[in-house]
Amino acid sequence: MTTPLKNIRNFSIVAHIDHGKSTLADRLIQMTGGLEVREMKEQVLDSMDIERERGITIKAQTVRLKYHAADGEDYILNLIDTPGHVDFAYEVSRSLAAVEGSLLVVDASQGVEAQTLANVYHAMDANHDIVTVLNKIDLPAAEPERVKQQIEDVIGIDASDAVEISAKSGLGIDKVLEAIVTRLPAPKGDINAPLKALLVDSWYDTYLGVVVLIRVIDGTVKKGQKIRMMNANAAYELDRVGVFTPKLIDIGELGPGEIGFFTAAIKEVADTNVGDTITDDKRPTAEAFPGFRPAQPVVFCGLFPVDASEFDELRAAMGKLRLNDASFSFEMETSAALGFGFRCGFLGLLHLEIIQERLSREFDLDLIATAPSVVYEVALRDGETLMLHNPADLPDVMQIEEIREPWIKATILTPDEYLGSILKLCQDRRGIQRNLSYVGNRAMVEYDLPLNEVVFDFYDRLKSISKGYASFDYSLADHRPGDLVKLTILVNAEPVDALSMLVHRTVAETRGRIMCEKLKELIPPHLFVIPIQAAIGGKIIARETVRAMRKDVTAKCYGGDATRKRKLLDKQKKGKAKMRQYGNVNIPQEAFIKALKMGDE
């Protein structure tokens, strides 16, 4: 029996990182009896170890709760807990498309932050009704009145009736549940129309195969029904249909307005495109949903196994990760210095870090990552345009008309006293200031920045100069022409492809010098002199020399004629010259790892 539409509420929780989304979800699950006390744990919806350790949400999670309201009615609440970090904004936007309302959680001591703004705008774009919730009201530093005023000034939504709660202690959670029922709209839908459902997410389960999360708009989904995915044009018979409470529970059917999952004999997560329309095979719906834009990788980097014999394990591990994370892409590449590996695309630096950590933790692999780079557009003289993921593949300079690099629109919110050093940081990274406004004692700065300047260590620098108080959010703007050059590192006159990078001409010399100095410390002395050079095209812009180890060949001469010593030294000199011509320089793996980690020290 499907639930009547007027008794369903679908909502998501949006907020900045650390403002308490997952803790609020815990309390809602506890209050509505979704789990018993003995089954509860902190951040119950963050299922990955890495989410629990870092205290962040990476995958959006869903849960269905039953609530007996003050008006005596029983309601079904479908909650989606979304990530707050900018790298996972695509998770947020597609989760919001599946629900009608949002709880906006704001920390009563911190106030509005950069990602609060970004995520609220996502919710407004999805035409959501928004209920404001002030969390951490029991902290000594909480200033609810000031924060309400700030929400009205910055976001422009009425916060006079904001619900004041403490998700940690459970204070005010009953008011949140009443606000969801009374202030958020019920979904619309027609049970007699042909089936039309939105594919919200999918992941791989070892026992069930591919689990597909859907939101039903019209019609019903039943076990044993034959459905068709309109975009992928594939038909499947459903094995099981159910909901998460957060435990997996099979129910016979899902009706309009409900959120649940189904499994069918689907082998690959790649076969289920997020945003696809699911309909009945025999009685299809007239028009499909427009779908979501696929997640575009922004940062690329090469991943190589430290031990070349682990290449097959790495390939298998990447295949498994791809099953659960459709936004992660990879293709094979080889490097003279590092052997066989993969060129991988990520949504940002946190995404890169998390994939790397999951590979080393879940699959026990030792990896080397090359310097992260972004996607450049290279316009050639013959009118062709290339998308360049790896700086080592840059065509000959004579063929290039111009190189365009990606730029982002960045929003930074910071307390006033750190503004000067943040502006300097943005100027140093070739930023163009667009706007500067004040909200109380906090400054909101909008900048256009080149993405390859942000990729290295911008976020870490921003956090350290603002003592962690500044928050940062960005969206991709466009590709703009830039005076970019390829910086090549030569060791003993041989180019090392893993260390080549595209940089702006103004910083090329500094970067080259730092890299050479770093490598001089890291490459052990050989029996011959090793020159380390940084070059742009044929021009050397920096050089360091690793001194040769010297064997004392005159040790066996006791006194006697000086010409005997001279003869031995000359023979050694000739040998060294020959060695330098034919000798191989052994660059240890640690040297690569340390050189690539250099950032902008």
XYZ file of C-alpha atoms in Angstrom:
601
model
C 0.000 0.000 0.000
C 1.585 3.301 -1.067
C 1.485 6.316 1.270
C -0.863 9.217 0.341
C 1.052 12.155 -1.145
C -0.084 14.677 1.502
C 1.684 12.591 4.190
C 5.112 12.492 2.484
C 7.878 15.046 2.964
C 11.122 14.840 0.965
C 13.952 17.055 2.157
C 17.712 17.341 2.252
C 20.080 18.936 4.753
C 22.473 21.524 3.316
C 25.227 23.365 5.176
C 28.881 24.352 5.223
C 31.435 21.719 6.338
C 31.303 21.058 10.106
C 28.057 22.883 10.776
C 26.439 19.664 11.977
C 24.452 18.116 9.077
C 25.312 14.490 9.841
C 24.789 14.966 13.607
C 21.336 16.454 12.960
C 20.555 13.451 10.722
C 21.592 11.154 13.620
C 19.185 12.888 15.991
C 16.291 12.779 13.490
C 16.855 9.027 12.997
C 16.959 8.547 16.770
C 13.833 10.633 17.509
C 11.742 8.841 14.881
C 12.956 5.402 15.986
C 14.746 4.568 12.708
C 17.376 2.730 14.738
C 17.352 1.441 18.281
C 19.692 3.014 20.838
C 22.096 0.044 20.702
C 22.402 0.392 16.899
C 23.151 4.110 16.986
C 26.640 5.454 16.482
C 27.991 8.921 15.690
C 27.371 10.023 12.061
C 25.405 6.875 11.316
C 24.987 7.807 7.625
C 28.719 8.266 6.996
C 29.435 4.643 6.173
C 33.010 4.855 4.820
C 35.876 4.656 7.356
C 37.514 7.642 5.719
C 34.313 9.723 6.189
C 34.203 8.839 9.858
C 37.887 9.612 10.466
C 37.944 12.952 8.694
C 34.489 13.884 9.950
C 33.254 14.749 6.458
C 30.472 13.420 4.262
C 31.605 12.279 0.815
C 28.604 10.364 -0.544
C 25.068 11.697 -0.171
C 23.061 9.184 1.885
C 19.337 8.693 2.131
C 17.018 7.447 4.879
C 13.232 7.035 5.294
C 11.733 7.935 8.666
C 8.240 7.514 10.126
C 6.959 10.396 12.242
C 3.745 10.790 14.254
C 3.045 14.531 14.152
C 1.251 16.796 16.625
C -1.830 16.904 14.319
C -2.262 13.148 14.890
C -1.252 12.173 11.324
C 1.549 9.702 10.479
C 4.106 11.075 8.039
C 6.858 9.501 5.936
C 9.997 11.683 5.891
C 12.624 10.992 3.219
C 15.911 12.624 4.193
C 19.023 13.018 2.040
C 22.201 14.026 3.912
C 24.534 15.845 1.493
C 28.281 16.646 1.561
C 29.389 20.205 2.372
C 32.770 20.254 0.651
C 33.152 22.126 -2.637
C 34.657 19.087 -4.441
C 31.405 17.180 -3.958
C 29.052 19.937 -5.127
C 27.774 17.617 -7.904
C 26.549 15.193 -5.202
C 24.632 18.070 -3.644
C 23.010 19.344 -6.851
C 21.697 15.949 -7.931
C 20.413 15.070 -4.450
C 18.484 18.339 -4.342
C 16.752 17.523 -7.640
C 15.088 14.538 -5.946
C 13.434 16.459 -3.072
C 11.109 19.473 -2.585
C 12.567 21.178 0.473
C 15.804 21.824 2.349
C 16.873 22.303 5.939
C 19.555 24.969 5.898
C 21.823 24.335 8.895
C 23.919 27.296 10.087
C 26.343 27.205 13.020
C 25.076 29.761 15.571
C 28.648 30.676 16.548
C 30.317 30.728 13.095
C 27.527 32.232 11.005
C 27.227 32.079 7.218
C 30.243 30.559 5.423
C 31.193 30.275 1.744
C 29.711 26.821 1.195
C 26.546 27.765 3.092
C 25.988 30.298 0.314
C 26.892 27.902 -2.508
C 24.635 25.126 -1.211
C 21.698 27.463 -0.534
C 21.934 28.738 -4.098
C 21.836 25.100 -5.299
C 18.638 24.650 -3.253
C 17.115 27.886 -4.600
C 17.927 26.808 -8.183
C 15.977 23.616 -7.475
C 12.968 25.780 -6.329
C 13.093 24.473 -2.774
C 11.184 25.689 0.249
C 13.878 26.343 2.859
C 13.614 25.940 6.646
C 16.479 27.635 8.491
C 17.963 25.753 11.444
C 20.479 27.353 13.839
C 22.668 24.612 15.281
C 25.106 24.596 18.250
C 22.855 26.999 20.163
C 24.252 25.673 23.475
C 27.828 26.877 22.760
C 29.029 29.822 24.889
C 30.024 31.633 21.654
C 26.579 31.232 20.030
C 24.959 34.493 18.876
C 21.605 33.482 17.343
C 20.278 37.025 16.800
C 23.435 38.174 14.988
C 23.468 35.055 12.794
C 19.762 35.448 11.903
C 20.477 39.006 10.782
C 23.473 37.762 8.801
C 21.352 35.105 7.019
C 18.881 37.821 6.002
C 21.638 40.206 4.855
C 23.814 37.715 2.966
C 21.385 35.123 1.608
C 18.253 37.217 1.573
C 15.865 34.689 3.150
C 13.668 35.405 6.174
C 15.293 33.879 9.280
C 12.949 35.293 11.937
C 11.318 31.876 12.437
C 14.581 29.891 12.346
C 14.503 26.751 14.510
C 17.131 26.934 17.279
C 18.630 23.548 18.154
C 21.641 21.688 19.455
C 22.029 18.553 17.332
C 24.625 17.162 19.720
C 22.460 17.238 22.848
C 19.145 16.737 21.010
C 17.706 20.112 22.106
C 14.909 21.354 19.801
C 14.891 18.327 17.454
C 11.110 17.900 17.935
C 10.643 21.474 16.630
C 12.648 20.573 13.503
C 10.364 17.587 12.843
C 7.243 19.767 13.250
C 8.755 22.434 10.939
C 9.426 19.771 8.266
C 5.795 18.623 8.397
C 4.189 22.076 8.560
C 6.537 24.266 6.483
C 7.761 21.994 3.685
C 5.474 21.098 0.752
C 4.118 17.621 -0.041
C 5.278 16.116 -3.354
C 3.040 16.095 -6.439
C 2.409 13.063 -8.642
C -0.188 10.835 -10.283
C -0.407 7.188 -9.280
C -2.354 6.233 -12.432
C 0.059 7.833 -14.928
C 2.809 5.744 -16.614
C 5.836 5.177 -14.383
C 8.299 8.080 -14.356
C 11.182 8.001 -11.848
C 14.475 9.884 -11.527
C 17.719 7.942 -11.056
C 19.382 9.798 -8.176
C 22.434 7.638 -7.429
C 23.840 4.151 -7.821
C 26.604 2.166 -6.139
C 28.011 -1.312 -6.112
C 27.238 -3.770 -3.350
C 29.201 -7.031 -3.141
C 26.064 -9.072 -2.414
C 23.322 -7.266 -4.326
C 25.234 -6.004 -7.376
C 24.334 -2.476 -8.470
C 21.900 -0.730 -6.098
C 19.963 2.102 -7.768
C 18.456 4.942 -5.724
C 15.349 6.460 -7.320
C 12.722 9.122 -6.705
C 9.301 8.184 -8.113
C 7.385 11.083 -9.713
C 4.376 9.306 -11.308
C 3.145 5.718 -11.323
C 4.480 2.879 -9.173
C 7.547 0.631 -9.069
C 6.909 -3.027 -8.136
C 9.076 -6.077 -7.669
C 9.166 -8.209 -10.845
C 8.214 -5.232 -13.052
C 10.145 -4.727 -16.302
C 11.547 -1.209 -16.450
C 13.462 0.736 -19.079
C 16.181 3.363 -18.583
C 15.375 5.917 -21.268
C 18.813 7.474 -21.684
C 20.829 4.227 -21.591
C 17.978 2.450 -23.492
C 18.337 -0.718 -21.443
C 15.528 -2.875 -19.994
C 15.765 -4.760 -16.682
C 13.513 -6.876 -14.518
C 13.445 -5.747 -10.880
C 14.664 -8.267 -8.255
C 13.885 -6.246 -5.172
C 12.357 -2.881 -4.313
C 12.890 -1.277 -0.925
C 13.816 1.676 1.276
C 16.573 2.588 3.737
C 15.570 3.168 7.325
C 18.838 3.376 7.359
C 18.762 -0.460 7.228
C 17.808 -2.049 3.906
C 14.143 -3.046 4.054
C 12.264 -4.686 1.180
C 8.778 -3.338 0.513
C 6.468 -4.430 -2.263
C 6.169 -1.175 -4.190
C 7.082 2.514 -4.268
C 4.441 5.094 -5.202
C 4.573 8.741 -6.358
C 6.694 11.068 -4.202
C 8.606 8.193 -2.566
C 12.357 7.663 -2.513
C 13.749 4.135 -2.432
C 15.989 1.687 -4.198
C 15.774 -1.267 -6.528
C 18.203 -3.947 -7.680
C 18.084 -5.739 -11.012
C 20.731 -7.819 -12.734
C 22.865 -4.758 -13.532
C 26.575 -5.544 -13.754
C 28.242 -2.109 -13.968
C 27.529 1.175 -12.198
C 28.545 2.812 -15.505
C 25.303 1.419 -17.024
C 23.219 3.565 -14.659
C 23.569 7.229 -15.573
C 22.644 9.594 -12.763
C 19.736 11.773 -13.910
C 18.365 9.076 -16.232
C 14.591 8.567 -16.470
C 13.175 5.190 -15.464
C 9.848 4.145 -16.965
C 7.714 1.064 -17.556
C 8.924 -1.024 -20.503
C 5.426 -1.687 -21.909
C 3.809 1.646 -21.019
C 6.518 4.321 -21.197
C 6.146 7.945 -20.126
C 5.928 10.602 -22.835
C 8.990 12.711 -22.043
C 12.234 12.076 -20.180
C 13.908 14.341 -17.591
C 16.566 16.691 -18.966
C 19.169 14.805 -16.850
C 22.174 16.262 -15.025
C 25.390 17.513 -16.525
C 27.954 14.739 -16.075
C 30.596 15.563 -13.452
C 33.576 17.063 -15.283
C 37.019 16.169 -13.904
C 38.893 19.356 -13.055
C 42.255 18.116 -11.774
C 44.381 15.435 -13.411
C 47.300 13.555 -11.998
C 49.274 10.408 -12.803
C 49.189 7.517 -10.320
C 52.000 4.945 -10.554
C 52.757 1.926 -8.357
C 56.054 2.250 -6.445
C 56.696 -1.406 -7.228
C 56.157 -1.975 -10.979
C 54.935 -5.530 -10.357
C 51.823 -4.123 -8.606
C 50.459 -2.600 -11.829
C 47.751 -5.274 -12.285
C 46.608 -4.854 -8.671
C 46.359 -1.100 -9.258
C 44.279 -1.627 -12.392
C 41.875 -3.951 -10.535
C 41.623 -1.540 -7.574
C 40.789 1.399 -9.854
C 38.096 -0.652 -11.576
C 36.506 -1.379 -8.188
C 36.635 2.262 -7.078
C 35.080 3.335 -10.370
C 32.117 1.089 -9.504
C 31.276 3.304 -6.543
C 32.395 6.692 -7.811
C 31.236 7.504 -11.321
C 32.952 10.920 -11.217
C 36.420 9.335 -11.064
C 37.940 8.623 -14.502
C 41.254 7.049 -15.511
C 43.221 5.930 -18.561
C 46.534 4.105 -18.899
C 49.801 5.995 -19.450
C 53.500 5.211 -19.381
C 56.399 7.295 -18.177
C 60.098 6.732 -18.796
C 60.884 7.506 -15.165
C 57.995 5.795 -13.402
C 56.950 2.949 -15.724
C 53.302 1.977 -16.259
C 50.504 3.791 -14.458
C 47.255 5.705 -14.947
C 46.260 9.275 -15.730
C 43.324 9.979 -13.428
C 40.724 12.755 -13.422
C 39.277 14.166 -10.175
C 36.753 16.808 -9.155
C 39.269 18.646 -6.975
C 42.176 18.162 -4.600
C 40.149 16.662 -1.754
C 38.680 14.123 -4.180
C 42.240 13.279 -5.351
C 43.434 12.880 -1.764
C 40.506 10.649 -0.845
C 40.883 8.361 -3.890
C 44.622 8.051 -3.164
C 43.942 7.246 0.475
C 41.280 4.680 -0.426
C 43.653 2.981 -2.893
C 46.399 2.691 -0.308
C 44.067 1.739 2.551
C 41.458 -0.542 0.988
C 43.783 -2.198 -1.542
C 47.123 -1.923 0.274
C 48.956 -0.211 -2.622
C 52.044 2.042 -2.470
C 51.566 4.828 -5.007
C 53.445 7.781 -6.452
C 51.308 10.684 -7.663
C 52.719 13.147 -10.215
C 52.143 16.884 -9.806
C 48.415 17.669 -10.204
C 47.586 19.555 -13.401
C 44.402 20.959 -14.910
C 42.872 20.601 -18.385
C 44.282 23.103 -20.871
C 42.831 23.951 -24.281
C 45.599 24.131 -26.872
C 44.626 25.930 -30.108
C 46.876 24.813 -32.982
C 47.784 26.864 -36.066
C 45.836 24.502 -38.349
C 42.607 25.394 -36.511
C 42.397 22.232 -34.396
C 41.867 22.418 -30.610
C 43.370 19.819 -28.261
C 42.372 19.130 -24.651
C 45.664 18.665 -22.800
C 45.594 16.572 -19.595
C 49.301 15.857 -19.302
C 51.937 18.610 -19.713
C 54.366 16.024 -21.159
C 52.086 15.691 -24.253
C 52.318 19.380 -25.246
C 52.821 19.638 -29.043
C 55.745 21.507 -30.616
C 55.726 25.249 -29.805
C 55.792 26.141 -33.509
C 52.395 24.474 -34.032
C 50.667 26.268 -31.141
C 48.534 29.363 -31.699
C 47.588 29.859 -28.024
C 47.093 27.921 -24.787
C 43.926 28.575 -22.794
C 43.749 27.700 -19.088
C 40.663 27.172 -16.894
C 39.638 30.019 -14.570
C 37.345 29.834 -11.565
C 35.052 32.241 -9.736
C 36.074 32.073 -6.081
C 34.125 33.384 -3.091
C 36.065 33.829 0.146
C 34.490 34.796 3.473
C 36.926 35.933 6.135
C 37.091 37.894 9.404
C 38.300 41.427 8.763
C 41.784 41.127 10.324
C 42.965 38.523 7.759
C 41.682 40.382 4.696
C 45.013 42.014 3.778
C 47.011 38.797 3.651
C 44.219 36.987 1.750
C 44.103 39.724 -0.883
C 47.888 39.457 -1.226
C 47.650 35.671 -1.619
C 45.066 36.072 -4.411
C 47.158 38.771 -6.157
C 50.257 36.543 -5.976
C 48.245 33.787 -7.668
C 47.352 36.106 -10.597
C 43.833 36.712 -9.271
C 41.511 39.468 -10.537
C 39.337 41.027 -7.832
C 35.656 41.300 -8.796
C 33.917 42.367 -5.630
C 34.441 43.110 -1.947
C 31.533 43.560 0.451
C 31.010 43.461 4.212
C 28.546 41.526 6.321
C 28.957 42.599 9.932
C 32.638 42.125 10.766
C 33.228 39.645 7.941
C 34.455 40.453 4.463
C 33.177 38.630 1.379
C 35.663 38.744 -1.498
C 34.956 37.550 -5.012
C 37.941 36.753 -7.218
C 38.639 35.293 -10.644
C 41.597 32.918 -10.257
C 43.437 30.597 -12.639
C 42.702 27.029 -11.546
C 46.280 25.783 -11.869
C 47.359 28.306 -9.210
C 44.645 26.992 -6.858
C 45.385 23.318 -7.459
C 48.769 23.262 -5.725
C 48.292 24.439 -2.171
C 46.008 27.471 -2.273
C 43.489 25.998 0.177
C 46.189 25.102 2.735
C 47.765 28.556 2.458
C 44.376 30.243 2.844
C 43.628 28.226 5.986
C 47.056 28.916 7.520
C 47.069 32.700 6.932
C 43.522 33.037 8.274
C 44.150 30.627 11.217
C 41.377 28.433 9.775
C 38.663 31.117 9.861
C 38.391 31.857 6.131
C 36.070 29.704 4.043
C 36.396 29.190 0.322
C 34.048 28.064 -2.442
C 34.504 28.084 -6.202
C 32.803 27.278 -9.479
C 34.399 26.859 -12.903
C 34.067 29.946 -15.095
C 35.741 29.492 -18.503
C 39.033 28.963 -20.373
C 41.111 32.095 -21.031
C 44.331 32.532 -23.040
C 47.450 32.769 -20.863
C 51.186 33.194 -21.368
C 51.944 29.590 -20.395
C 55.202 27.740 -20.964
C 56.271 24.144 -20.476
C 58.905 23.802 -17.773
C 61.111 20.770 -18.420
C 63.495 19.327 -15.843
C 66.678 17.750 -17.274
C 68.844 15.399 -15.223
C 72.214 14.721 -16.894
C 70.793 16.280 -20.098
C 67.861 13.787 -20.138
C 64.316 15.221 -19.732
C 62.339 13.706 -16.824
C 58.738 13.586 -18.087
C 57.135 13.001 -14.673
C 58.447 16.374 -13.448
C 57.441 18.530 -16.433
C 54.654 21.064 -15.855
C 52.885 23.988 -17.517
C 53.427 27.243 -15.634
C 52.911 30.944 -16.244
C 55.992 32.626 -17.708
C 56.268 35.024 -14.748
C 56.732 32.213 -12.190
C 58.614 29.749 -14.409
C 62.068 30.813 -13.243
C 61.211 30.636 -9.537
C 59.534 27.237 -9.918
C 62.476 25.925 -11.954
C 65.011 27.104 -9.401
C 63.108 25.569 -6.474
C 62.782 22.264 -8.331
C 66.513 22.130 -9.171
C 67.559 22.944 -5.584
C 65.182 20.303 -4.281
C 66.482 17.623 -6.648
C 70.103 18.498 -5.811
C 69.418 17.479 -2.200
C 67.454 14.383 -3.195
C 69.623 12.751 -5.897
C 72.494 10.814 -4.298
C 76.063 11.493 -5.597
C 77.285 9.198 -8.405
C 80.861 8.654 -9.613
C 80.434 11.507 -12.073
C 79.112 15.085 -11.968
C 75.329 15.337 -12.571
C 73.924 18.608 -13.912
C 70.264 19.307 -13.021
C 68.679 21.913 -15.262
C 65.285 23.582 -15.690
C 64.526 24.596 -19.267
C 61.849 26.373 -21.266
C 62.192 25.086 -24.825
C 65.921 25.280 -25.581
C 66.682 27.934 -22.933
C 68.124 26.828 -19.583
C 66.712 29.011 -16.783
C 68.167 27.318 -13.683
C 70.958 24.854 -12.914
C 72.358 22.930 -9.971
C 75.164 20.366 -9.911
C 75.434 17.195 -7.889
C 79.135 16.765 -7.042
C 80.825 13.493 -7.978
C 81.981 10.950 -5.417
C 85.757 10.710 -5.668
C 87.901 7.671 -5.220
C 91.443 8.458 -4.056
C 93.476 6.804 -6.843
C 96.823 8.173 -5.582
C 96.569 6.415 -2.200
C 98.974 3.666 -3.279
C 101.796 6.112 -4.284
C 104.307 6.535 -1.466
C 106.580 9.445 -2.426
C 108.305 8.989 -5.814
C 107.876 11.120 -8.898
C 104.937 13.589 -9.127
C 104.330 12.454 -12.741
C 103.135 9.059 -11.440
C 100.354 10.778 -9.486
C 99.544 13.050 -12.415
C 99.246 10.057 -14.754
C 96.768 8.292 -12.394
C 94.681 11.460 -11.962
C 94.524 12.048 -15.731
C 93.404 8.477 -16.253
C 90.654 8.976 -13.639
C 89.555 12.217 -15.317
C 89.173 10.484 -18.702
C 87.208 7.682 -17.068
C 84.828 10.191 -15.405
C 84.227 12.025 -18.702
C 83.392 8.705 -20.388
C 81.165 7.706 -17.467
C 79.235 10.920 -17.667
C 78.603 10.280 -21.351
C 77.284 6.733 -20.894
C 76.364 6.580 -17.191
C 72.759 6.266 -16.049
C 71.548 8.485 -13.261
C 69.532 6.572 -10.724
C 66.795 8.798 -9.304
C 65.355 7.069 -6.219
C 61.533 6.855 -5.933
C 61.599 8.879 -2.677
C 63.210 11.745 -4.599
C 60.224 11.809 -6.968
C 57.707 11.752 -4.177
C 59.433 14.590 -2.287
C 60.047 16.682 -5.412
C 56.410 16.386 -6.446
C 55.191 17.366 -2.994
C 57.065 20.629 -3.074
C 54.077 22.946 -3.704
C 55.150 26.581 -3.486
C 57.486 26.583 -0.541
